[in-house]
Amino acid sequence: MKKVIVLICVMLLSIGVTSAQSRFSFGPKVGVNLSNLYIDAEGVDEGDIVGIKPGLLIGAFAEYDFTPAVGISVDLLYSREGTESNRFDYPSQKGYSYEHKYSLQYLNIPVLVNFYLARGLAIKAGIQPGILLGAKYRVDWEYGAESGTETEDIKNDLRSYDISIPIGLSYTFDYGLFIDGRYNLSLCDIMNQSTKHELELDGVSYHKLKNRTFSFSVGWKF
């Protein structure tokens, strides 16, 4: 997390040198992700794994407007994603229930083309590479009067990157405040082939595991 904050500060300082030119703008942003995981697997019910998980989104952006109607922007974002389930009763073991959570952390660098439909209102689309910073799997279980929590680091089970296509809308007010909403369409299967092979030995055949994320943020343009 400290490294991410340092990178954001460096980005803001470097952009600030050129911000005197009116076509440049930059600033901080913060928001929330609503994410889950798309799973395509034999022997696994998607409903047993997938659920909406809220997560932090924070970072900085820079934008250059070629014309009043078209611009390009680059973000540097620390993003918490993943999924969390509802509580389930284990069908073959009476009295046993559980819920689980996948917590993924990415450093995302979306590059977007912004098309301004009207003053302040823009539609945007582009490409977003993401670097996996960390990943954990947590299970909270109950069995009768007993309960417990188990946590596992699964970073090595996943690919070190993700690539997605962000599509969204933003509106900038005259005084600099803006709001931004996006959906990130993931192009990558984020599970390692070696992990899939291990799961196949246990009777689970994974075909795809993908991130699905809606993000909503607010920020300030300087």
Coordinates of C-alpha atoms in Angstrom, one line a residue:
M1 CA 0.0 0.0 0.0
K2 CA 2.9 2.4 0.8
K3 CA 4.4 1.8 -2.6
V4 CA 1.1 2.6 -4.3
I5 CA 0.8 5.9 -2.4
V6 CA 4.4 6.8 -3.4
L7 CA 3.6 6.0 -7.1
I8 CA 0.5 8.2 -6.9
C9 CA 2.4 11.1 -5.4
V10 CA 5.2 10.8 -8.0
M11 CA 2.5 10.8 -10.8
L12 CA 0.9 14.0 -9.4
L13 CA 4.2 15.8 -9.0
S14 CA 5.4 14.9 -12.6
I15 CA 2.1 16.0 -14.1
G16 CA 2.0 19.2 -12.1
V17 CA 5.0 20.4 -14.0
T18 CA 3.1 20.5 -17.2
S19 CA -0.3 21.4 -15.8
A20 CA 0.2 25.1 -16.6
Q21 CA -0.9 24.4 -20.1
S22 CA -4.7 24.7 -20.2
R23 CA -5.2 21.4 -22.1
F24 CA -3.8 19.4 -19.2
S25 CA -5.7 18.5 -16.1
F26 CA -4.9 16.2 -13.2
G27 CA -6.0 15.3 -9.7
P28 CA -6.9 12.7 -7.1
K29 CA -9.9 10.4 -7.1
V30 CA -11.5 8.0 -4.7
G31 CA -14.4 5.6 -4.9
V32 CA -15.8 2.2 -4.5
N33 CA -15.8 -1.0 -6.5
L34 CA -18.7 -3.4 -6.7
S35 CA -17.1 -6.6 -8.0
N36 CA -17.5 -10.3 -8.3
L37 CA -15.9 -13.2 -10.2
Y38 CA -17.3 -14.9 -13.3
I39 CA -16.6 -18.6 -13.1
D40 CA -17.0 -21.3 -15.8
A41 CA -16.3 -24.7 -14.3
E42 CA -17.5 -28.2 -14.2
G43 CA -18.4 -29.5 -10.7
V44 CA -18.9 -26.0 -9.3
D45 CA -22.1 -24.0 -9.1
E46 CA -21.4 -20.3 -9.8
G47 CA -24.0 -19.3 -7.3
D48 CA -22.0 -21.1 -4.5
I49 CA -19.0 -18.8 -5.1
V50 CA -20.1 -15.5 -6.7
G51 CA -21.5 -12.5 -4.8
I52 CA -21.1 -8.8 -4.8
K53 CA -18.1 -7.5 -2.9
P54 CA -17.5 -3.8 -2.2
G55 CA -14.0 -2.5 -2.2
L56 CA -11.8 0.6 -2.1
L57 CA -10.7 2.5 -5.2
I58 CA -8.2 5.3 -4.8
G59 CA -5.6 7.0 -7.0
A60 CA -4.9 9.8 -9.4
F61 CA -5.4 10.7 -13.0
A62 CA -4.1 12.9 -15.8
E63 CA -5.9 14.1 -18.9
Y64 CA -4.9 15.9 -22.1
D65 CA -7.6 17.4 -24.3
F66 CA -6.7 17.4 -28.0
T67 CA -9.9 19.4 -28.8
P68 CA -12.9 20.5 -26.7
A69 CA -14.6 17.2 -27.8
V70 CA -11.8 14.6 -27.5
G71 CA -9.2 13.9 -24.9
I72 CA -7.1 11.1 -23.5
S73 CA -6.6 10.2 -19.8
V74 CA -4.4 7.9 -17.8
D75 CA -5.2 6.7 -14.2
L76 CA -3.1 5.1 -11.6
L77 CA -5.5 3.3 -9.2
Y78 CA -5.2 1.0 -6.2
S79 CA -8.2 -1.3 -6.5
R80 CA -9.7 -3.9 -4.1
E81 CA -11.8 -6.5 -6.0
G82 CA -13.0 -10.1 -5.6
T83 CA -16.2 -11.7 -4.5
E84 CA -18.0 -12.8 -1.3
S85 CA -20.7 -15.3 -0.9
N86 CA -23.9 -15.4 1.2
R87 CA -24.0 -17.9 4.0
F88 CA -24.7 -21.5 2.8
D89 CA -25.8 -24.6 4.6
Y90 CA -23.6 -27.6 3.6
P91 CA -26.1 -30.0 2.1
S92 CA -24.4 -33.3 3.2
Q93 CA -23.5 -32.2 6.7
K94 CA -26.4 -31.1 8.9
G95 CA -25.6 -28.0 11.1
Y96 CA -22.6 -26.9 9.0
S97 CA -22.7 -23.6 7.3
Y98 CA -20.1 -21.3 5.8
E99 CA -19.4 -18.1 3.8
H100 CA -16.3 -17.2 1.9
K101 CA -14.5 -14.2 0.4
Y102 CA -11.9 -13.7 -2.3
S103 CA -10.0 -10.4 -1.7
L104 CA -7.9 -9.3 -4.7
Q105 CA -5.7 -6.2 -4.8
Y106 CA -4.7 -4.6 -8.1
L107 CA -2.7 -1.7 -9.3
N108 CA -4.7 -0.7 -12.4
I109 CA -3.5 1.7 -15.1
P110 CA -6.5 2.5 -17.4
V111 CA -5.9 4.5 -20.6
L112 CA -9.1 6.0 -22.0
V113 CA -10.3 8.1 -24.8
N114 CA -12.9 10.6 -23.6
F115 CA -15.6 11.9 -26.0
Y116 CA -17.4 15.0 -24.7
L117 CA -21.0 15.0 -25.7
A118 CA -21.7 18.3 -24.0
R119 CA -20.0 20.6 -21.6
G120 CA -18.6 18.4 -18.8
L121 CA -20.3 15.2 -20.0
A122 CA -18.1 12.5 -21.5
I123 CA -18.3 8.9 -22.5
K124 CA -15.1 6.9 -22.3
A125 CA -13.5 3.6 -23.3
G126 CA -10.0 2.2 -23.5
I127 CA -7.7 -0.5 -22.2
Q128 CA -6.7 -1.3 -18.6
P129 CA -3.7 -3.4 -17.6
G130 CA -3.7 -4.4 -14.0
I131 CA -0.9 -5.8 -11.8
L132 CA -1.9 -8.2 -9.0
L133 CA -0.6 -7.0 -5.7
G134 CA -2.2 -9.5 -3.4
A135 CA -4.9 -12.2 -3.1
K136 CA -6.5 -13.9 -0.1
Y137 CA -9.2 -16.5 0.4
R138 CA -11.2 -16.5 3.7
V139 CA -13.8 -18.9 5.0
D140 CA -16.0 -18.2 8.0
W141 CA -17.7 -21.4 9.2
E142 CA -20.1 -22.6 11.8
Y143 CA -20.9 -26.1 13.0
G144 CA -23.3 -26.3 15.8
A145 CA -22.0 -24.2 18.7
E146 CA -18.5 -24.1 17.1
S147 CA -17.2 -21.5 14.6
G148 CA -14.0 -20.4 13.1
T149 CA -12.2 -18.5 10.4
E150 CA -9.5 -19.8 7.9
T151 CA -7.5 -17.5 5.6
E152 CA -5.2 -18.5 2.8
D153 CA -2.8 -16.5 0.6
I154 CA -3.7 -17.4 -3.0
K155 CA -1.6 -14.9 -5.0
N156 CA 0.5 -17.7 -6.5
D157 CA -2.6 -19.4 -7.7
L158 CA -3.6 -16.5 -9.9
R159 CA -2.0 -14.7 -12.9
S160 CA 0.1 -11.7 -12.0
Y161 CA -1.9 -9.5 -14.3
D162 CA -5.3 -8.8 -15.7
I163 CA -6.3 -6.8 -18.8
S164 CA -9.8 -5.3 -19.2
I165 CA -11.7 -2.8 -21.3
P166 CA -13.2 0.0 -19.2
I167 CA -16.4 1.7 -20.5
G168 CA -18.0 4.5 -18.7
L169 CA -19.5 8.0 -18.2
S170 CA -18.2 11.0 -16.3
Y171 CA -19.5 14.5 -15.6
T172 CA -17.3 17.4 -14.5
F173 CA -18.7 20.4 -12.8
D174 CA -17.5 23.9 -13.7
Y175 CA -15.6 24.2 -10.3
G176 CA -13.6 21.0 -10.8
L177 CA -15.5 18.3 -9.0
F178 CA -16.3 15.2 -11.2
I179 CA -18.1 12.0 -10.9
D180 CA -17.2 8.8 -12.8
G181 CA -18.8 5.5 -13.4
R182 CA -17.3 2.5 -15.2
Y183 CA -17.7 -1.1 -16.0
N184 CA -14.5 -3.1 -16.6
L185 CA -14.9 -6.0 -19.0
S186 CA -12.1 -8.4 -18.2
L187 CA -10.3 -10.1 -21.2
C188 CA -8.2 -12.5 -19.1
D189 CA -8.7 -15.8 -17.4
I190 CA -6.9 -14.9 -14.1
M191 CA -6.3 -18.5 -12.8
N192 CA -2.9 -20.1 -13.4
Q193 CA -2.8 -23.3 -15.6
S194 CA -0.9 -25.1 -12.8
T195 CA -3.7 -24.3 -10.4
K196 CA -6.3 -25.6 -12.8
H197 CA -4.4 -28.8 -13.2
E198 CA -4.3 -29.3 -9.4
L199 CA -8.0 -28.7 -9.1
E200 CA -8.7 -31.2 -11.9
L201 CA -7.0 -33.9 -9.8
D202 CA -9.7 -33.1 -7.1
G203 CA -12.5 -33.4 -9.6
V204 CA -13.1 -29.8 -10.5
S205 CA -12.5 -28.6 -14.1
Y206 CA -12.0 -24.9 -14.4
H207 CA -12.4 -23.3 -17.8
K208 CA -12.4 -19.6 -16.9
L209 CA -12.2 -17.3 -13.9
K210 CA -12.7 -13.6 -14.7
N211 CA -13.0 -10.3 -12.7
R212 CA -16.2 -8.3 -13.2
T213 CA -16.2 -4.8 -11.7
F214 CA -18.3 -1.7 -11.6
S215 CA -16.5 1.3 -10.2
F216 CA -17.9 4.6 -9.0
S217 CA -15.6 7.5 -8.0
V218 CA -15.4 11.2 -7.3
G219 CA -12.4 13.4 -7.8
W220 CA -11.1 16.9 -8.5
K221 CA -9.6 18.4 -11.6
F222 CA -6.8 20.9 -11.3

